[in-house]
Coordinates of C-alpha atoms in Angstrom, one line a residue:
M246 CA -19.0 -11.7 -1.6
L247 CA -17.7 -8.2 -2.1
F248 CA -15.3 -6.4 0.1
I249 CA -13.3 -3.2 -0.2
W250 CA -9.8 -1.9 0.3
S251 CA -9.0 1.6 1.2
L252 CA -5.8 3.4 0.2
I253 CA -4.5 6.4 2.2
M254 CA -2.7 9.4 0.7
F255 CA 0.5 10.6 2.3
S256 CA 2.3 13.9 1.8
V257 CA 5.8 13.5 3.2
I258 CA 7.9 16.6 3.8
G259 CA 11.6 16.2 4.3
G260 CA 14.3 18.8 4.2
S261 CA 13.8 21.3 1.4
Y262 CA 11.7 19.0 -0.8
E263 CA 8.3 17.5 -0.6
Q264 CA 7.5 13.9 -1.5
T265 CA 3.9 13.0 -2.3
I266 CA 2.1 9.7 -2.6
E267 CA -1.4 9.7 -4.0
P268 CA -3.7 6.6 -4.5
N269 CA -5.1 6.2 -8.0
Q270 CA -8.4 5.1 -6.3
Q271 CA -9.5 5.7 -2.7
E272 CA -11.4 2.4 -2.5
V273 CA -11.2 -0.8 -4.5
Y274 CA -14.0 -3.3 -4.5
A275 CA -13.2 -7.0 -5.2
E276 CA -14.8 -10.4 -5.1
V277 CA -13.3 -13.3 -3.2
G278 CA -10.9 -15.2 -5.5
S279 CA -10.3 -12.3 -7.9
N280 CA -7.0 -10.5 -8.5
V281 CA -6.6 -7.0 -7.0
L282 CA -4.3 -4.2 -8.1
L283 CA -3.8 -1.2 -5.7
S284 CA -1.8 1.6 -7.3
C285 CA -0.4 4.9 -6.1
N286 CA 1.6 7.6 -7.9
Y287 CA 4.6 9.1 -6.1
S288 CA 6.8 12.2 -6.8
S289 CA 10.2 10.7 -5.8
A290 CA 11.6 8.1 -3.4
D291 CA 14.6 5.8 -3.1
S292 CA 12.3 3.1 -1.7
L293 CA 8.6 2.6 -0.9
L294 CA 7.0 0.5 1.8
W295 CA 3.5 -1.2 1.7
Y296 CA 1.6 -1.8 4.9
K297 CA -1.7 -3.5 5.7
Q298 CA -3.9 -2.6 8.6
S299 CA -6.8 -5.0 9.4
P300 CA -9.7 -3.7 11.5
G301 CA -8.7 -3.5 15.1
S302 CA -5.0 -4.3 14.4
A303 CA -1.8 -2.4 14.1
P304 CA -0.3 -1.8 10.7
Q305 CA 1.7 -4.8 9.3
Y306 CA 4.7 -4.5 7.1
L307 CA 4.1 -6.2 3.7
L308 CA 6.9 -5.3 1.4
L309 CA 9.7 -3.0 0.4
I310 CA 10.1 -1.8 -3.2
P311 CA 13.6 -0.3 -3.8
H312 CA 13.7 2.2 -6.7
Y313 CA 16.8 0.7 -8.2
S314 CA 15.2 -2.7 -8.9
G315 CA 11.5 -1.8 -8.9
I316 CA 10.5 -5.2 -7.6
G317 CA 8.9 -5.8 -4.2
Q318 CA 10.8 -7.6 -1.5
R319 CA 8.2 -9.4 0.7
A320 CA 8.3 -9.7 4.5
D321 CA 9.3 -13.2 5.5
S322 CA 5.9 -14.0 6.9
L323 CA 4.0 -12.6 3.9
D324 CA 1.8 -14.8 1.8
S325 CA 3.1 -15.2 -1.8
R326 CA -0.2 -13.9 -3.1
F327 CA 1.1 -10.4 -2.4
S328 CA 3.6 -8.8 -4.8
G329 CA 4.7 -5.3 -5.7
K330 CA 6.4 -3.5 -8.5
L331 CA 7.4 0.0 -9.5
N332 CA 6.9 1.7 -12.8
K333 CA 9.6 4.4 -12.9
E334 CA 8.5 6.1 -16.1
K335 CA 5.0 6.6 -14.8
T336 CA 6.1 7.1 -11.2
R337 CA 3.5 4.5 -10.1
V338 CA 3.8 1.7 -7.6
D339 CA 1.5 -1.3 -7.4
L340 CA 0.5 -3.8 -4.8
E341 CA -0.9 -6.9 -6.5
I342 CA -3.0 -9.4 -4.5
S343 CA -3.9 -12.7 -6.3
S344 CA -6.9 -14.8 -5.3
A345 CA -8.2 -12.3 -2.8
E346 CA -9.6 -13.5 0.5
V347 CA -12.0 -11.9 2.9
T348 CA -9.1 -11.5 5.4
D349 CA -7.4 -9.2 2.8
S350 CA -10.0 -6.6 3.4
A351 CA -8.1 -3.8 5.2
L352 CA -6.5 -0.4 4.9
Y353 CA -3.3 -0.4 2.8
Y354 CA -0.7 2.2 3.2
L355 CA 2.2 3.2 1.1
N356 CA 5.0 5.1 2.8
V357 CA 8.6 6.3 2.3
P358 CA 11.1 4.6 4.6
G359 CA 12.2 6.7 7.6
E360 CA 9.0 8.7 7.8
D361 CA 6.7 8.3 10.8
H362 CA 3.5 9.5 9.2
L363 CA 2.0 6.0 9.0
T364 CA 0.9 5.8 12.6
E365 CA -0.6 9.3 12.6
K366 CA -2.7 8.6 9.5
S367 CA -3.8 5.1 10.6
L368 CA -5.4 6.3 13.8
S369 CA -7.8 8.6 12.0
N370 CA -9.1 6.1 9.4
T371 CA -11.5 3.2 9.5
M372 CA -12.3 0.4 7.2
N373 CA -15.8 -0.8 6.2
T374 CA -16.4 -4.4 5.0
L375 CA -19.4 -5.2 2.9

């Protein structure tokens, strides 16, 4: 069974500088049981947050990736199949999902802490499951 993930691009404006986050792929197709890598490039950030939005649900916080460590800190309720890391040299941040399940099919958002663009973006996007 195939299913897809969608990544959303954010452009965050704060103060006198602009932070951008761009997905490396808009959609990722995967089979149940496979490992999935969702990646985005970012311009600058002290920390980054990954969220998941399943169809018909509000966005759910997954993990925080602080720039100083580059390693994702999962939400307490998050399945250990999800992990995140930051590549500072390539300004890339990854969300890794091992042994993908059908319930993992969703929109995945990357955001900068303190910005409220997540809700605005999530309302205008939908997810298709194959």
